[in-house]
Amino acid sequence: MKFADLHLHTQFSDGTFTPEELVLHAQKAGLACIALTDHDTVEGCARAAAACAAVKMEFIPGSELTAEQADIEVHVLGYFLDTGNKTLLDRIAQFQTVRQQRIHEMVAALNKAGVPLRVEAVFALANCKSPGRPHVARALVKEKLIGSLDEAFERFLKKGRPAWVPKTKMSALESVELIHQAGGLAVMAHPGLNRSDEIIPALVDAGLDGIECFHTKHSTVMSERYLVIAEAHHLLVTGGSDCHGFSKNKPLIGTVKLPYAHVENLKAARQGRHRVSK
Ligand code: AMP
Ligand code: FE
Ligand code: FE
Ligand code: ZN
């Protein structure tokens, strides 16, 4: 059996692996195919593609776009993106600027709450265009201002806490259109984390192609529920570990193994779309 992991992060967003390290771990996990889905960027795709080519592993260029639907944050995965697509690159660059600005705002809020974190300490760790809350959490731990990443989120960074700063997001409809015009397929990420299945029909109306049924944080019952929803809405099925690096001393990559038949379905859907649009 061949398996894929279609939800992975690197240092180009809030993961800790370089693209080359990620591919090495993918190889160790015995994967036949991986997709890189860094938050709001495709910057790491060229290096990941080269590293995959060197070991004859299949690579799908992707991204995880931060969007919203009815005031709920939704992550929309784009697969088979043209990583040189100017409309995509221009639009995500705007959200990368928002992310960088937000780091300053989070640090200012921490300072106001009496935590003396310096913004330079965060950017020293977040050497990328698409920084996020995990970088702030890691800087807090590194500077010994807090005991653990979990504590950083619990005390300061999660919604409603003193250093939580909302970010401007694109609408889910726009994210689907942006992915489509860049030649990609749009997939709703980890629906079980949103706990708001009522938004799914609107996403389907917007042109959503698939739904991530298998995810590290989905229980078996949840995965089964989303498989039923996928069938009801004629959606493609995807899955991935959402690896951001090591988790409990082991790389998370490969802990969710998507049977390769689903990758074949994605490729067939993509080709179908290209034929229709010609
Ligand atoms: P951001 O995009 O900056 O809002 O950060 C969201 C990212 O933070 C997610 O993609 C996760 O990688 C991470 N994250 C969110 N909540 C937690 C948490 N409670 N503990 C650890 N990491 C988290
Ligand atoms: Fe993340
Ligand atoms: Fe996500
Ligand atoms: Zn993710």
Short mmCIF file of C-alpha atoms and ligand atoms in Angstrom, two decimals:
data_model
loop_
_atom_site.label_atom_id
_atom_site.label_comp_id
_atom_site.label_asym_id
_atom_site.label_seq_id
_atom_site.Cartn_x
_atom_site.Cartn_y
_atom_site.Cartn_z
CA MET A 1 0.00 0.00 0.00
CA LYS A 2 1.15 3.55 -0.79
CA PHE A 3 0.40 6.37 1.64
CA ALA A 4 0.45 10.17 1.63
CA ASP A 5 0.56 12.94 4.24
CA LEU A 6 -1.10 16.04 2.81
CA HIS A 7 -0.85 18.50 5.70
CA LEU A 8 2.65 19.61 6.64
CA HIS A 9 4.45 22.75 7.84
CA THR A 10 8.08 23.91 7.70
CA GLN A 11 10.13 26.84 8.93
CA PHE A 12 8.56 28.88 6.12
CA SER A 13 5.60 29.24 8.50
CA ASP A 14 5.28 27.86 12.02
CA GLY A 15 6.90 24.44 11.54
CA THR A 16 10.35 23.68 12.94
CA PHE A 17 11.74 21.52 10.10
CA THR A 18 13.45 22.83 7.00
CA PRO A 19 11.90 21.46 3.79
CA GLU A 20 14.87 19.08 3.46
CA GLU A 21 14.44 17.77 7.03
CA LEU A 22 10.72 17.31 6.38
CA VAL A 23 11.40 15.19 3.30
CA LEU A 24 13.95 13.12 5.22
CA HIS A 25 11.34 12.37 7.89
CA ALA A 26 8.75 11.61 5.17
CA GLN A 27 11.15 9.07 3.73
CA LYS A 28 11.72 7.49 7.14
CA ALA A 29 7.95 7.27 7.60
CA GLY A 30 7.72 5.39 4.29
CA LEU A 31 5.46 7.93 2.57
CA ALA A 32 5.03 7.86 -1.20
CA CYS A 33 3.67 11.40 -1.49
CA ILE A 34 3.61 14.59 0.58
CA ALA A 35 2.05 18.04 0.25
CA LEU A 36 3.54 21.13 1.86
CA THR A 37 0.84 23.38 3.32
CA ASP A 38 2.54 26.22 5.18
CA HIS A 39 0.23 28.94 6.50
CA ASP A 40 -0.41 31.72 3.95
CA THR A 41 2.75 31.06 1.93
CA VAL A 42 4.12 28.83 -0.82
CA GLU A 43 7.73 29.89 -0.24
CA GLY A 44 8.97 26.49 0.94
CA CYS A 45 7.52 24.57 -2.01
CA ALA A 46 10.49 24.95 -4.38
CA ARG A 47 12.94 23.48 -1.86
CA ALA A 48 10.53 20.74 -0.80
CA ALA A 49 9.93 19.83 -4.46
CA ALA A 50 13.68 19.60 -5.10
CA ALA A 51 14.24 17.48 -1.98
CA CYS A 52 11.39 15.16 -3.00
CA ALA A 53 12.68 14.86 -6.55
CA ALA A 54 16.10 13.82 -5.19
CA VAL A 55 14.54 10.83 -3.39
CA LYS A 56 11.85 10.12 -6.03
CA MET A 57 8.98 11.05 -3.73
CA GLU A 58 5.84 12.62 -5.16
CA PHE A 59 5.32 16.24 -4.12
CA ILE A 60 2.20 18.39 -4.19
CA PRO A 61 2.73 22.15 -3.81
CA GLY A 62 0.18 23.62 -1.45
CA SER A 63 -0.67 26.15 1.22
CA GLU A 64 -3.07 26.51 4.15
CA LEU A 65 -4.91 29.79 3.72
CA THR A 66 -6.39 31.51 6.77
CA ALA A 67 -9.94 32.52 5.96
CA GLU A 68 -13.29 33.16 7.63
CA GLN A 69 -16.87 32.24 7.09
CA ALA A 70 -19.66 33.73 9.22
CA ASP A 71 -17.09 35.05 11.73
CA ILE A 72 -15.56 31.60 12.16
CA GLU A 73 -11.87 31.07 11.28
CA VAL A 74 -11.57 28.44 8.57
CA HIS A 75 -8.33 27.05 7.18
CA VAL A 76 -8.55 26.27 3.48
CA LEU A 77 -5.91 23.99 2.00
CA GLY A 78 -4.90 24.58 -1.60
CA TYR A 79 -3.34 21.66 -3.51
CA PHE A 80 -1.49 21.59 -6.86
CA LEU A 81 -1.03 25.36 -6.72
CA ASP A 82 0.94 27.18 -9.38
CA THR A 83 3.47 28.66 -6.95
CA GLY A 84 4.36 31.39 -9.47
CA ASN A 85 0.77 32.61 -9.82
CA LYS A 86 0.98 36.38 -9.42
CA THR A 87 -2.57 36.94 -8.13
CA LEU A 88 -2.00 34.31 -5.42
CA LEU A 89 1.44 35.64 -4.48
CA ASP A 90 0.27 39.27 -4.34
CA ARG A 91 -2.73 38.45 -2.18
CA ILE A 92 -0.90 36.21 0.31
CA ALA A 93 1.88 38.81 0.58
CA GLN A 94 -0.73 41.16 2.07
CA PHE A 95 -1.61 38.61 4.74
CA GLN A 96 2.06 37.96 5.46
CA THR A 97 2.41 41.70 6.22
CA VAL A 98 -0.59 41.41 8.54
CA ARG A 99 1.08 38.47 10.30
CA GLN A 100 4.35 40.38 10.76
CA GLN A 101 2.53 43.43 12.12
CA ARG A 102 0.55 41.19 14.47
CA ILE A 103 3.78 39.92 16.05
CA HIS A 104 4.57 43.51 17.07
CA GLU A 105 1.05 43.91 18.47
CA MET A 106 1.25 40.63 20.44
CA VAL A 107 4.62 41.58 21.92
CA ALA A 108 3.29 45.03 22.87
CA ALA A 109 0.32 43.37 24.59
CA LEU A 110 2.66 40.99 26.44
CA ASN A 111 4.79 43.93 27.56
CA LYS A 112 1.64 45.67 28.78
CA ALA A 113 0.79 42.53 30.76
CA GLY A 114 4.23 42.72 32.40
CA VAL A 115 6.05 40.11 30.27
CA PRO A 116 9.33 41.64 29.05
CA LEU A 117 9.59 39.84 25.68
CA ARG A 118 11.50 41.68 22.97
CA VAL A 119 10.17 41.60 19.43
CA GLU A 120 13.70 40.81 18.15
CA ALA A 121 13.62 37.55 20.14
CA VAL A 122 10.52 36.50 18.19
CA PHE A 123 11.83 37.47 14.77
CA ALA A 124 15.12 35.69 15.51
CA LEU A 125 13.06 32.48 15.74
CA ALA A 126 10.53 33.39 13.07
CA ASN A 127 12.89 33.86 10.19
CA CYS A 128 10.07 33.73 7.63
CA LYS A 129 7.46 35.91 5.96
CA SER A 130 4.51 34.19 7.61
CA PRO A 131 5.11 34.24 11.38
CA GLY A 132 2.43 33.30 13.89
CA ARG A 133 1.55 32.69 17.51
CA PRO A 134 3.74 29.57 17.82
CA HIS A 135 6.81 31.74 17.23
CA VAL A 136 5.79 34.04 20.07
CA ALA A 137 5.20 31.00 22.29
CA ARG A 138 8.61 29.54 21.42
CA ALA A 139 10.33 32.87 22.09
CA LEU A 140 8.63 33.07 25.51
CA VAL A 141 9.94 29.59 26.36
CA LYS A 142 13.42 30.28 24.96
CA GLU A 143 13.71 33.50 26.97
CA LYS A 144 12.55 31.55 30.05
CA LEU A 145 9.58 33.88 30.49
CA ILE A 146 7.21 30.94 30.59
CA GLY A 147 7.47 27.21 31.28
CA SER A 148 5.95 25.63 28.17
CA LEU A 149 4.31 26.27 24.81
CA ASP A 150 0.95 25.10 26.16
CA GLU A 151 1.23 27.55 29.05
CA ALA A 152 2.02 30.36 26.60
CA PHE A 153 -1.19 29.67 24.68
CA GLU A 154 -3.28 29.09 27.80
CA ARG A 155 -2.16 32.20 29.65
CA PHE A 156 -1.53 34.68 26.87
CA LEU A 157 -2.09 33.70 23.26
CA LYS A 158 -5.38 31.94 22.84
CA LYS A 159 -8.55 33.81 21.98
CA GLY A 160 -9.66 36.05 24.83
CA ARG A 161 -6.28 36.04 26.61
CA PRO A 162 -4.24 39.24 27.15
CA ALA A 163 -1.92 38.90 24.13
CA TRP A 164 -4.47 37.54 21.69
CA VAL A 165 -4.62 39.74 18.62
CA PRO A 166 -7.17 38.98 15.91
CA LYS A 167 -5.90 38.98 12.34
CA THR A 168 -7.53 40.25 9.19
CA LYS A 169 -8.56 37.28 7.09
CA MET A 170 -9.87 36.77 3.60
CA SER A 171 -13.36 35.36 3.17
CA ALA A 172 -13.61 31.63 2.62
CA LEU A 173 -15.20 32.35 -0.76
CA GLU A 174 -12.17 34.40 -1.79
CA SER A 175 -9.76 31.69 -0.60
CA VAL A 176 -11.52 29.10 -2.76
CA GLU A 177 -11.45 31.42 -5.78
CA LEU A 178 -7.82 32.34 -5.18
CA ILE A 179 -6.86 28.66 -5.08
CA HIS A 180 -8.89 27.86 -8.21
CA GLN A 181 -7.43 30.70 -10.27
CA ALA A 182 -3.95 29.41 -9.29
CA GLY A 183 -4.86 26.00 -10.75
CA GLY A 184 -5.46 24.34 -7.39
CA LEU A 185 -8.07 22.34 -5.52
CA ALA A 186 -9.59 23.85 -2.35
CA VAL A 187 -10.05 21.65 0.71
CA MET A 188 -11.46 22.53 4.14
CA ALA A 189 -8.80 21.75 6.77
CA HIS A 190 -9.50 19.91 10.04
CA PRO A 191 -13.29 20.54 10.18
CA GLY A 192 -13.38 18.75 13.54
CA LEU A 193 -11.36 21.56 15.09
CA ASN A 194 -13.88 24.16 13.95
CA ARG A 195 -16.89 22.34 15.39
CA SER A 196 -19.08 24.33 13.06
CA ASP A 197 -20.33 21.95 10.42
CA GLU A 198 -23.14 24.37 9.61
CA ILE A 199 -20.73 26.45 7.52
CA ILE A 200 -19.88 23.52 5.22
CA PRO A 201 -22.81 23.96 2.78
CA ALA A 202 -21.80 27.60 2.17
CA LEU A 203 -18.24 26.49 1.44
CA VAL A 204 -19.56 23.85 -0.95
CA ASP A 205 -21.61 26.55 -2.71
CA ALA A 206 -18.41 28.61 -2.94
CA GLY A 207 -16.81 25.77 -4.90
CA LEU A 208 -15.01 23.78 -2.21
CA ASP A 209 -13.50 20.62 -3.74
CA GLY A 210 -12.72 18.54 -0.69
CA ILE A 211 -12.64 18.08 3.06
CA GLU A 212 -9.85 16.87 5.34
CA CYS A 213 -11.46 13.84 6.96
CA PHE A 214 -8.28 12.43 8.51
CA HIS A 215 -6.28 14.66 10.86
CA THR A 216 -4.20 14.19 14.00
CA LYS A 217 -6.87 15.85 16.12
CA HIS A 218 -9.83 13.97 14.62
CA SER A 219 -11.19 11.00 16.53
CA THR A 220 -12.25 7.94 14.54
CA VAL A 221 -15.87 8.98 15.05
CA MET A 222 -15.11 12.46 13.68
CA SER A 223 -13.31 11.07 10.64
CA GLU A 224 -16.27 8.83 9.92
CA ARG A 225 -18.68 11.75 10.25
CA TYR A 226 -16.70 13.81 7.73
CA LEU A 227 -16.50 10.86 5.34
CA VAL A 228 -20.30 10.79 5.36
CA ILE A 229 -20.44 14.58 4.84
CA ALA A 230 -17.90 14.28 1.99
CA GLU A 231 -20.06 11.72 0.27
CA ALA A 232 -23.24 13.73 0.75
CA HIS A 233 -21.65 16.83 -0.84
CA HIS A 234 -19.58 14.92 -3.44
CA LEU A 235 -16.36 16.22 -1.89
CA LEU A 236 -12.88 14.78 -2.26
CA VAL A 237 -11.35 13.22 0.85
CA THR A 238 -7.93 14.23 2.17
CA GLY A 239 -5.89 13.76 5.31
CA GLY A 240 -2.65 14.67 6.97
CA SER A 241 -0.77 14.89 10.24
CA ASP A 242 -0.52 18.73 10.38
CA CYS A 243 3.09 18.16 11.44
CA HIS A 244 4.81 21.27 12.81
CA GLY A 245 7.94 19.32 13.81
CA PHE A 246 8.52 17.00 16.72
CA SER A 247 5.62 16.13 18.97
CA LYS A 248 6.41 14.20 22.15
CA ASN A 249 9.96 13.61 20.84
CA LYS A 250 8.76 12.08 17.57
CA PRO A 251 8.15 13.73 14.20
CA LEU A 252 4.38 13.92 13.68
CA ILE A 253 4.72 13.44 9.91
CA GLY A 254 3.38 10.08 8.78
CA THR A 255 1.24 9.49 11.87
CA VAL A 256 -1.81 10.11 9.68
CA LYS A 257 -1.47 7.91 6.61
CA LEU A 258 -3.81 8.73 3.76
CA PRO A 259 -4.28 5.81 1.35
CA TYR A 260 -2.85 6.84 -2.02
CA ALA A 261 -6.16 6.23 -3.84
CA HIS A 262 -7.31 9.60 -2.46
CA VAL A 263 -4.34 11.31 -4.13
CA GLU A 264 -5.38 9.68 -7.39
CA ASN A 265 -8.89 11.06 -6.91
CA LEU A 266 -7.44 14.55 -6.36
CA LYS A 267 -5.37 14.29 -9.52
CA ALA A 268 -8.35 13.08 -11.56
CA ALA A 269 -10.49 15.96 -10.26
CA ARG A 270 -7.80 18.45 -11.13
CA GLN A 271 -7.45 17.09 -14.64
CA GLY A 272 -11.23 17.12 -15.05
CA ARG A 273 -11.29 20.80 -14.14
CA HIS A 274 -8.49 21.63 -16.59
CA ARG A 275 -10.31 19.85 -19.41
CA VAL A 276 -13.52 21.72 -18.63
CA SER A 277 -11.77 25.10 -18.49
CA LYS A 278 -10.01 24.65 -21.84
P1 AMP B 1 -1.86 31.94 14.14
O1 AMP B 1 -2.03 31.52 12.71
O2 AMP B 1 -0.74 32.88 14.33
O3 AMP B 1 -3.14 32.42 14.76
O4 AMP B 1 -1.44 30.63 14.95
C1 AMP B 1 -2.18 29.47 14.80
C2 AMP B 1 -1.25 28.27 14.94
O5 AMP B 1 -0.91 28.16 16.32
C3 AMP B 1 -1.90 26.96 14.58
O6 AMP B 1 -1.70 26.65 13.23
C4 AMP B 1 -1.15 25.99 15.44
O7 AMP B 1 0.06 25.66 14.79
C5 AMP B 1 -0.80 26.79 16.69
N1 AMP B 1 -1.70 26.65 17.86
C6 AMP B 1 -2.95 27.10 17.99
N2 AMP B 1 -3.43 26.83 19.23
C7 AMP B 1 -2.43 26.19 19.89
C8 AMP B 1 -2.28 25.65 21.21
N3 AMP B 1 -3.28 25.73 22.11
N4 AMP B 1 -1.10 25.07 21.54
C9 AMP B 1 -0.11 25.01 20.63
N5 AMP B 1 -0.18 25.49 19.37
C10 AMP B 1 -1.32 26.07 19.01
FE FE B 2 0.31 26.10 12.41
FE FE B 3 -4.86 24.73 10.46
ZN ZN B 4 -1.77 23.26 9.51
#
